[in-house]
Amino acid sequence: MKVIENLCLCVLLLAAGSGLQAQAEVRLPAVFSDNMVLQQASSPAIWGWAKPRASVRVTTSWNNKSYSAKSDAAGYWKLQVQTPAASYTPYTLTVSDGKAVVLKNVLIGEVWICSGQSNMEMPMKGLSNQPIEGGPEAIVHSNNPGIRCFTVQKVSSATPQDDCAGTWEVAGVQTTPDFTAAGYFFGRLLNRALEVPVGLIHTSWGGSRIEAWMTPNALKDIPEKPVPASDADIKIQNGTPTVLYNGMLHPLVGFGIRGAIWYQGESNRNEPELYVKMFDKMVREWRDLWGVGEFPFYYCQIAPYRYGDSLNSAYLREAQAKGMTTTPNTGMAVLMDAESLDCIHPPGKKEAGERMALWALAKTYGMEKMHYRSPEVRSFNAEGRVAVVTFDYAGPTGLTSYDREISHFAIAGKDRRFHAAKAALTGNTVYLFSPHVTEPVAVRYCFDDTSATEIFTVEGNLPLPSFRTDDW
């Protein structure tokens, strides 16, 4: 009997020891996992949970160095590690408070957040009856250990969440179909041009409004956007203020990044003036939260589309263009040539992603000799009955219409009535005339929902955006 009692006691002690070990095992947020990419040559944060008041040690195989931290009363801990220059060498990262958790196949490279609504969410495999142009070929040739994507699962919450669901996937025929298409083409061009690994952290939700991605602090001066007090107050899962920041961005804040890309705006067409303010506040707040300086933020202007209502999306495009003047270290990719009037998801995600990548390569990575920016109005004046508009950022070889007729300009006189204008283009200047306007005072170009640009830079083939010179 005594032997049996002793055996039972040993079993109980072993079970208790196993339980303590299980409790002792640290838990990491989902974004810290096998196959992840850490930002090169930086001090990215690593964090997680352990037993309260426990000592936690993180060891990085690239320098065989250990870093330590102590968890607080709730078990939360955080520390920073040093990363080397980018490399295709697969490393490990070991976290332990007595029982080790080993993250394998970790690369050091360039990490970017990819966020927005459905045009960022749209995957490489396309949507129902909505293909990605060049998608099948790109997928077939996508096997590349240097491109990796972490896709955040959708969560809408009235309170900030500590973690999210998702896994890091290495680009390949089996995985790339589910990557964000705009993000993938962005990352692919960076990967090829920089010859370093690229990590994409994709967090987006189709139909989402910008205020859903903003914090309460960013919205405190915007009474039109009340913050929900609880989940019961969430009226629109992807549109209520703060709910997507709480559920899909807050868990990522602090993860080492180089910058962010953004494709959103269609759902805020009804408030262009407010959009300028919200965009600026959102970007500045994200930067404050990350605490790594004024990181670059590149974004897509929405494309022409037949919305079929009384709102004119050109005003929202105008608001987006203002972001480059109100918010520092930003750049806008113009998509006025998307040719997708009856589908709100243009198939040309390669152009969207790569035009954002051109901004990054030029302004973030120093390749400024390449042409990366669409033309913008420099000046407007009248020479008699002829309106003259000149453009900046036309490149050394100027602008072209590819010998097509230019038909989307309109000019107005003091009566504020716009008339279609004949256009002549030379270099970086366009000359406009209408027999109905004797004294031009304003010019508009493609300033409606559906008109697509006819003018491009010769170098870079970048489209002229819609614009107006008036403020009527």
PDB file of N, CA and C in Angstrom, residues 21-99:
ATOM      1  N   GLN A  21       5.631  24.013 -15.613  1.00  0.00           N
ATOM      2  CA  GLN A  21       6.371  24.281 -16.854  1.00  0.00           C
ATOM      3  C   GLN A  21       5.460  24.875 -17.912  1.00  0.00           C
ATOM      4  N   ALA A  22       4.223  24.322 -18.010  1.00  0.00           N
ATOM      5  CA  ALA A  22       3.286  24.838 -18.999  1.00  0.00           C
ATOM      6  C   ALA A  22       2.950  26.292 -18.700  1.00  0.00           C
ATOM      7  N   GLN A  23       2.779  26.571 -17.358  1.00  0.00           N
ATOM      8  CA  GLN A  23       2.502  27.949 -16.983  1.00  0.00           C
ATOM      9  C   GLN A  23       3.700  28.847 -17.269  1.00  0.00           C
ATOM     10  N   ALA A  24       4.895  28.276 -17.102  1.00  0.00           N
ATOM     11  CA  ALA A  24       6.108  29.071 -17.251  1.00  0.00           C
ATOM     12  C   ALA A  24       6.393  29.419 -18.704  1.00  0.00           C
ATOM     13  N   GLU A  25       5.847  28.668 -19.645  1.00  0.00           N
ATOM     14  CA  GLU A  25       6.145  28.915 -21.059  1.00  0.00           C
ATOM     15  C   GLU A  25       5.620  30.278 -21.483  1.00  0.00           C
ATOM     16  N   VAL A  26       6.493  31.085 -22.049  1.00  0.00           N
ATOM     17  CA  VAL A  26       6.087  32.417 -22.474  1.00  0.00           C
ATOM     18  C   VAL A  26       5.135  32.326 -23.665  1.00  0.00           C
ATOM     19  N   ARG A  27       4.301  33.324 -23.773  1.00  0.00           N
ATOM     20  CA  ARG A  27       3.379  33.412 -24.908  1.00  0.00           C
ATOM     21  C   ARG A  27       3.706  34.680 -25.679  1.00  0.00           C
ATOM     22  N   LEU A  28       3.822  34.537 -26.992  1.00  0.00           N
ATOM     23  CA  LEU A  28       4.144  35.660 -27.868  1.00  0.00           C
ATOM     24  C   LEU A  28       2.930  36.047 -28.703  1.00  0.00           C
ATOM     25  N   PRO A  29       2.813  37.322 -29.084  1.00  0.00           N
ATOM     26  CA  PRO A  29       1.771  37.701 -30.034  1.00  0.00           C
ATOM     27  C   PRO A  29       1.944  36.945 -31.348  1.00  0.00           C
ATOM     28  N   ALA A  30       0.860  36.785 -32.079  1.00  0.00           N
ATOM     29  CA  ALA A  30       0.892  35.997 -33.314  1.00  0.00           C
ATOM     30  C   ALA A  30       1.897  36.528 -34.323  1.00  0.00           C
ATOM     31  N   VAL A  31       2.132  37.839 -34.316  1.00  0.00           N
ATOM     32  CA  VAL A  31       3.034  38.417 -35.315  1.00  0.00           C
ATOM     33  C   VAL A  31       4.486  38.008 -35.090  1.00  0.00           C
ATOM     34  N   PHE A  32       4.800  37.514 -33.879  1.00  0.00           N
ATOM     35  CA  PHE A  32       6.125  36.950 -33.625  1.00  0.00           C
ATOM     36  C   PHE A  32       6.027  35.437 -33.769  1.00  0.00           C
ATOM     37  N   SER A  33       6.451  34.930 -34.910  1.00  0.00           N
ATOM     38  CA  SER A  33       6.308  33.500 -35.178  1.00  0.00           C
ATOM     39  C   SER A  33       7.342  33.059 -36.205  1.00  0.00           C
ATOM     40  N   ASP A  34       7.371  31.771 -36.493  1.00  0.00           N
ATOM     41  CA  ASP A  34       8.243  31.246 -37.540  1.00  0.00           C
ATOM     42  C   ASP A  34       8.017  32.031 -38.835  1.00  0.00           C
ATOM     43  N   ASN A  35       9.077  32.176 -39.612  1.00  0.00           N
ATOM     44  CA  ASN A  35       9.033  32.799 -40.949  1.00  0.00           C
ATOM     45  C   ASN A  35       8.902  34.317 -40.936  1.00  0.00           C
ATOM     46  N   MET A  36       8.928  34.926 -39.759  1.00  0.00           N
ATOM     47  CA  MET A  36       8.739  36.377 -39.732  1.00  0.00           C
ATOM     48  C   MET A  36       9.959  37.097 -40.290  1.00  0.00           C
ATOM     49  N   VAL A  37       9.747  38.372 -40.644  1.00  0.00           N
ATOM     50  CA  VAL A  37      10.825  39.258 -41.071  1.00  0.00           C
ATOM     51  C   VAL A  37      10.940  40.373 -40.043  1.00  0.00           C
ATOM     52  N   LEU A  38      12.143  40.624 -39.565  1.00  0.00           N
ATOM     53  CA  LEU A  38      12.407  41.725 -38.653  1.00  0.00           C
ATOM     54  C   LEU A  38      13.111  42.849 -39.398  1.00  0.00           C
ATOM     55  N   GLN A  39      12.803  44.078 -39.006  1.00  0.00           N
ATOM     56  CA  GLN A  39      13.368  45.244 -39.666  1.00  0.00           C
ATOM     57  C   GLN A  39      14.883  45.297 -39.457  1.00  0.00           C
ATOM     58  N   GLN A  40      15.611  45.467 -40.548  1.00  0.00           N
ATOM     59  CA  GLN A  40      17.070  45.449 -40.501  1.00  0.00           C
ATOM     60  C   GLN A  40      17.643  46.683 -39.813  1.00  0.00           C
ATOM     61  N   ALA A  41      18.862  46.526 -39.301  1.00  0.00           N
ATOM     62  CA  ALA A  41      19.669  47.623 -38.763  1.00  0.00           C
ATOM     63  C   ALA A  41      18.857  48.548 -37.858  1.00  0.00           C
ATOM     64  N   SER A  42      18.167  47.958 -36.910  1.00  0.00           N
ATOM     65  CA  SER A  42      17.287  48.733 -36.040  1.00  0.00           C
ATOM     66  C   SER A  42      17.219  48.070 -34.666  1.00  0.00           C
ATOM     67  N   SER A  43      16.357  48.601 -33.820  1.00  0.00           N
ATOM     68  CA  SER A  43      16.160  48.049 -32.477  1.00  0.00           C
ATOM     69  C   SER A  43      14.685  47.700 -32.287  1.00  0.00           C
ATOM     70  N   PRO A  44      14.188  46.688 -32.998  1.00  0.00           N
ATOM     71  CA  PRO A  44      12.763  46.361 -32.896  1.00  0.00           C
ATOM     72  C   PRO A  44      12.399  45.812 -31.522  1.00  0.00           C
ATOM     73  N   ALA A  45      11.176  46.068 -31.128  1.00  0.00           N
ATOM     74  CA  ALA A  45      10.681  45.563 -29.849  1.00  0.00           C
ATOM     75  C   ALA A  45      10.216  44.117 -29.997  1.00  0.00           C
ATOM     76  N   ILE A  46      10.429  43.356 -28.937  1.00  0.00           N
ATOM     77  CA  ILE A  46       9.876  42.012 -28.795  1.00  0.00           C
ATOM     78  C   ILE A  46       9.090  42.026 -27.495  1.00  0.00           C
ATOM     79  N   TRP A  47       7.884  41.480 -27.501  1.00  0.00           N
ATOM     80  CA  TRP A  47       7.084  41.486 -26.278  1.00  0.00           C
ATOM     81  C   TRP A  47       6.212  40.238 -26.187  1.00  0.00           C
ATOM     82  N   GLY A  48       5.627  40.067 -25.024  1.00  0.00           N
ATOM     83  CA  GLY A  48       4.755  38.916 -24.821  1.00  0.00           C
ATOM     84  C   GLY A  48       4.313  38.817 -23.378  1.00  0.00           C
ATOM     85  N   TRP A  49       3.962  37.601 -22.963  1.00  0.00           N
ATOM     86  CA  TRP A  49       3.431  37.372 -21.632  1.00  0.00           C
ATOM     87  C   TRP A  49       4.112  36.156 -21.003  1.00  0.00           C
ATOM     88  N   ALA A  50       4.281  36.215 -19.718  1.00  0.00           N
ATOM     89  CA  ALA A  50       4.857  35.110 -18.962  1.00  0.00           C
ATOM     90  C   ALA A  50       4.191  35.109 -17.580  1.00  0.00           C
ATOM     91  N   LYS A  51       4.734  34.355 -16.652  1.00  0.00           N
ATOM     92  CA  LYS A  51       4.235  34.434 -15.285  1.00  0.00           C
ATOM     93  C   LYS A  51       4.502  35.830 -14.724  1.00  0.00           C
ATOM     94  N   PRO A  52       3.690  36.313 -13.807  1.00  0.00           N
ATOM     95  CA  PRO A  52       3.964  37.609 -13.178  1.00  0.00           C
ATOM     96  C   PRO A  52       5.333  37.630 -12.512  1.00  0.00           C
ATOM     97  N   ARG A  53       6.020  38.750 -12.672  1.00  0.00           N
ATOM     98  CA  ARG A  53       7.324  38.995 -12.062  1.00  0.00           C
ATOM     99  C   ARG A  53       8.378  37.959 -12.460  1.00  0.00           C
ATOM    100  N   ALA A  54       8.257  37.427 -13.669  1.00  0.00           N
ATOM    101  CA  ALA A  54       9.209  36.407 -14.125  1.00  0.00           C
ATOM    102  C   ALA A  54      10.327  37.055 -14.931  1.00  0.00           C
ATOM    103  N   SER A  55      11.484  36.434 -14.924  1.00  0.00           N
ATOM    104  CA  SER A  55      12.600  36.868 -15.762  1.00  0.00           C
ATOM    105  C   SER A  55      12.485  36.211 -17.130  1.00  0.00           C
ATOM    106  N   VAL A  56      12.557  37.002 -18.161  1.00  0.00           N
ATOM    107  CA  VAL A  56      12.423  36.513 -19.532  1.00  0.00           C
ATOM    108  C   VAL A  56      13.708  36.849 -20.286  1.00  0.00           C
ATOM    109  N   ARG A  57      14.189  35.885 -21.044  1.00  0.00           N
ATOM    110  CA  ARG A  57      15.426  36.080 -21.803  1.00  0.00           C
ATOM    111  C   ARG A  57      15.152  35.820 -23.288  1.00  0.00           C
ATOM    112  N   VAL A  58      15.624  36.724 -24.120  1.00  0.00           N
ATOM    113  CA  VAL A  58      15.501  36.583 -25.574  1.00  0.00           C
ATOM    114  C   VAL A  58      16.907  36.479 -26.151  1.00  0.00           C
ATOM    115  N   THR A  59      17.144  35.430 -26.939  1.00  0.00           N
ATOM    116  CA  THR A  59      18.456  35.218 -27.542  1.00  0.00           C
ATOM    117  C   THR A  59      18.316  35.204 -29.056  1.00  0.00           C
ATOM    118  N   THR A  60      19.163  35.974 -29.716  1.00  0.00           N
ATOM    119  CA  THR A  60      19.108  36.105 -31.175  1.00  0.00           C
ATOM    120  C   THR A  60      20.322  35.418 -31.789  1.00  0.00           C
ATOM    121  N   SER A  61      20.063  34.543 -32.746  1.00  0.00           N
ATOM    122  CA  SER A  61      21.163  33.728 -33.284  1.00  0.00           C
ATOM    123  C   SER A  61      22.096  34.519 -34.187  1.00  0.00           C
ATOM    124  N   TRP A  62      21.655  35.676 -34.728  1.00  0.00           N
ATOM    125  CA  TRP A  62      22.528  36.404 -35.648  1.00  0.00           C
ATOM    126  C   TRP A  62      23.727  37.023 -34.923  1.00  0.00           C
ATOM    127  N   ASN A  63      23.609  37.257 -33.616  1.00  0.00           N
ATOM    128  CA  ASN A  63      24.755  37.775 -32.869  1.00  0.00           C
ATOM    129  C   ASN A  63      25.000  37.005 -31.576  1.00  0.00           C
ATOM    130  N   ASN A  64      24.208  35.932 -31.380  1.00  0.00           N
ATOM    131  CA  ASN A  64      24.336  35.108 -30.168  1.00  0.00           C
ATOM    132  C   ASN A  64      24.308  35.962 -28.901  1.00  0.00           C
ATOM    133  N   LYS A  65      23.489  36.979 -28.935  1.00  0.00           N
ATOM    134  CA  LYS A  65      23.373  37.875 -27.795  1.00  0.00           C
ATOM    135  C   LYS A  65      22.051  37.640 -27.083  1.00  0.00           C
ATOM    136  N   SER A  66      22.053  37.796 -25.764  1.00  0.00           N
ATOM    137  CA  SER A  66      20.826  37.622 -24.983  1.00  0.00           C
ATOM    138  C   SER A  66      20.384  38.961 -24.400  1.00  0.00           C
ATOM    139  N   TYR A  67      19.088  39.147 -24.340  1.00  0.00           N
ATOM    140  CA  TYR A  67      18.471  40.343 -23.784  1.00  0.00           C
ATOM    141  C   TYR A  67      17.476  39.884 -22.724  1.00  0.00           C
ATOM    142  N   SER A  68      17.345  40.632 -21.668  1.00  0.00           N
ATOM    143  CA  SER A  68      16.461  40.173 -20.591  1.00  0.00           C
ATOM    144  C   SER A  68      15.481  41.265 -20.184  1.00  0.00           C
ATOM    145  N   ALA A  69      14.364  40.808 -19.648  1.00  0.00           N
ATOM    146  CA  ALA A  69      13.329  41.702 -19.138  1.00  0.00           C
ATOM    147  C   ALA A  69      12.599  40.980 -18.023  1.00  0.00           C
ATOM    148  N   LYS A  70      11.841  41.732 -17.238  1.00  0.00           N
ATOM    149  CA  LYS A  70      11.048  41.139 -16.172  1.00  0.00           C
ATOM    150  C   LYS A  70       9.589  41.465 -16.427  1.00  0.00           C
ATOM    151  N   SER A  71       8.735  40.464 -16.342  1.00  0.00           N
ATOM    152  CA  SER A  71       7.317  40.678 -16.586  1.00  0.00           C
ATOM    153  C   SER A  71       6.693  41.441 -15.420  1.00  0.00           C
ATOM    154  N   ASP A  72       5.624  42.162 -15.713  1.00  0.00           N
ATOM    155  CA  ASP A  72       4.949  42.927 -14.671  1.00  0.00           C
ATOM    156  C   ASP A  72       3.931  42.060 -13.925  1.00  0.00           C
ATOM    157  N   ALA A  73       3.108  42.695 -13.112  1.00  0.00           N
ATOM    158  CA  ALA A  73       2.158  41.946 -12.290  1.00  0.00           C
ATOM    159  C   ALA A  73       1.155  41.176 -13.128  1.00  0.00           C
ATOM    160  N   ALA A  74       0.929  41.627 -14.371  1.00  0.00           N
ATOM    161  CA  ALA A  74      -0.004  40.932 -15.258  1.00  0.00           C
ATOM    162  C   ALA A  74       0.709  39.936 -16.165  1.00  0.00           C
ATOM    163  N   GLY A  75       2.021  39.849 -16.045  1.00  0.00           N
ATOM    164  CA  GLY A  75       2.789  38.916 -16.861  1.00  0.00           C
ATOM    165  C   GLY A  75       3.325  39.504 -18.147  1.00  0.00           C
ATOM    166  N   TYR A  76       3.047  40.775 -18.405  1.00  0.00           N
ATOM    167  CA  TYR A  76       3.483  41.396 -19.663  1.00  0.00           C
ATOM    168  C   TYR A  76       4.947  41.815 -19.569  1.00  0.00           C
ATOM    169  N   TRP A  77       5.684  41.609 -20.650  1.00  0.00           N
ATOM    170  CA  TRP A  77       7.084  42.034 -20.718  1.00  0.00           C
ATOM    171  C   TRP A  77       7.377  42.563 -22.116  1.00  0.00           C
ATOM    172  N   LYS A  78       8.421  43.366 -22.196  1.00  0.00           N
ATOM    173  CA  LYS A  78       8.810  43.943 -23.480  1.00  0.00           C
ATOM    174  C   LYS A  78      10.281  44.322 -23.417  1.00  0.00           C
ATOM    175  N   LEU A  79      10.973  44.115 -24.522  1.00  0.00           N
ATOM    176  CA  LEU A  79      12.375  44.519 -24.619  1.00  0.00           C
ATOM    177  C   LEU A  79      12.707  44.824 -26.074  1.00  0.00           C
ATOM    178  N   GLN A  80      13.896  45.302 -26.310  1.00  0.00           N
ATOM    179  CA  GLN A  80      14.353  45.592 -27.665  1.00  0.00           C
ATOM    180  C   GLN A  80      15.603  44.776 -27.969  1.00  0.00           C
ATOM    181  N   VAL A  81      15.727  44.343 -29.219  1.00  0.00           N
ATOM    182  CA  VAL A  81      16.907  43.634 -29.673  1.00  0.00           C
ATOM    183  C   VAL A  81      17.566  44.441 -30.780  1.00  0.00           C
ATOM    184  N   GLN A  82      18.794  44.128 -31.081  1.00  0.00           N
ATOM    185  CA  GLN A  82      19.517  44.787 -32.165  1.00  0.00           C
ATOM    186  C   GLN A  82      19.543  43.860 -33.379  1.00  0.00           C
ATOM    187  N   THR A  83      19.193  44.402 -34.537  1.00  0.00           N
ATOM    188  CA  THR A  83      19.235  43.595 -35.753  1.00  0.00           C
ATOM    189  C   THR A  83      20.371  44.053 -36.662  1.00  0.00           C
ATOM    190  N   PRO A  84      20.941  43.128 -37.424  1.00  0.00           N
ATOM    191  CA  PRO A  84      22.036  43.462 -38.353  1.00  0.00           C
ATOM    192  C   PRO A  84      21.485  43.953 -39.686  1.00  0.00           C
ATOM    193  N   ALA A  85      22.353  44.082 -40.660  1.00  0.00           N
ATOM    194  CA  ALA A  85      21.941  44.400 -42.027  1.00  0.00           C
ATOM    195  C   ALA A  85      21.126  43.238 -42.591  1.00  0.00           C
ATOM    196  N   ALA A  86      20.317  43.544 -43.583  1.00  0.00           N
ATOM    197  CA  ALA A  86      19.442  42.533 -44.187  1.00  0.00           C
ATOM    198  C   ALA A  86      20.238  41.346 -44.689  1.00  0.00           C
ATOM    199  N   SER A  87      19.604  40.178 -44.629  1.00  0.00           N
ATOM    200  CA  SER A  87      20.286  38.952 -45.027  1.00  0.00           C
ATOM    201  C   SER A  87      19.256  37.884 -45.355  1.00  0.00           C
ATOM    202  N   TYR A  88      19.622  37.000 -46.288  1.00  0.00           N
ATOM    203  CA  TYR A  88      18.783  35.843 -46.585  1.00  0.00           C
ATOM    204  C   TYR A  88      19.126  34.652 -45.689  1.00  0.00           C
ATOM    205  N   THR A  89      20.029  34.838 -44.759  1.00  0.00           N
ATOM    206  CA  THR A  89      20.361  33.779 -43.811  1.00  0.00           C
ATOM    207  C   THR A  89      19.199  33.561 -42.858  1.00  0.00           C
ATOM    208  N   PRO A  90      18.673  32.351 -42.745  1.00  0.00           N
ATOM    209  CA  PRO A  90      17.583  32.104 -41.792  1.00  0.00           C
ATOM    210  C   PRO A  90      18.124  32.023 -40.367  1.00  0.00           C
ATOM    211  N   TYR A  91      17.569  32.820 -39.489  1.00  0.00           N
ATOM    212  CA  TYR A  91      18.005  32.871 -38.100  1.00  0.00           C
ATOM    213  C   TYR A  91      16.944  32.272 -37.183  1.00  0.00           C
ATOM    214  N   THR A  92      17.310  32.146 -35.906  1.00  0.00           N
ATOM    215  CA  THR A  92      16.345  31.765 -34.880  1.00  0.00           C
ATOM    216  C   THR A  92      16.298  32.855 -33.821  1.00  0.00           C
ATOM    217  N   LEU A  93      15.180  32.919 -33.140  1.00  0.00           N
ATOM    218  CA  LEU A  93      15.003  33.814 -32.008  1.00  0.00           C
ATOM    219  C   LEU A  93      14.381  32.989 -30.891  1.00  0.00           C
ATOM    220  N   THR A  94      15.059  32.929 -29.760  1.00  0.00           N
ATOM    221  CA  THR A  94      14.637  32.069 -28.655  1.00  0.00           C
ATOM    222  C   THR A  94      14.172  32.924 -27.482  1.00  0.00           C
ATOM    223  N   VAL A  95      12.993  32.609 -26.969  1.00  0.00           N
ATOM    224  CA  VAL A  95      12.417  33.321 -25.832  1.00  0.00           C
ATOM    225  C   VAL A  95      12.176  32.310 -24.725  1.00  0.00           C
ATOM    226  N   SER A  96      12.609  32.643 -23.522  1.00  0.00           N
ATOM    227  CA  SER A  96      12.491  31.669 -22.440  1.00  0.00           C
ATOM    228  C   SER A  96      12.292  32.346 -21.098  1.00  0.00           C
ATOM    229  N   ASP A  97      11.418  31.762 -20.281  1.00  0.00           N
ATOM    230  CA  ASP A  97      11.352  32.105 -18.867  1.00  0.00           C
ATOM    231  C   ASP A  97      11.535  30.837 -18.038  1.00  0.00           C
ATOM    232  N   GLY A  98      12.213  29.896 -18.626  1.00  0.00           N
ATOM    233  CA  GLY A  98      12.446  28.601 -18.018  1.00  0.00           C
ATOM    234  C   GLY A  98      12.212  27.486 -19.023  1.00  0.00           C
ATOM    235  N   LYS A  99      11.258  27.719 -19.886  1.00  0.00           N
ATOM    236  CA  LYS A  99      10.995  26.798 -20.990  1.00  0.00           C
ATOM    237  C   LYS A  99      11.062  27.604 -22.283  1.00  0.00           C
TER     238      LYS A  99
END
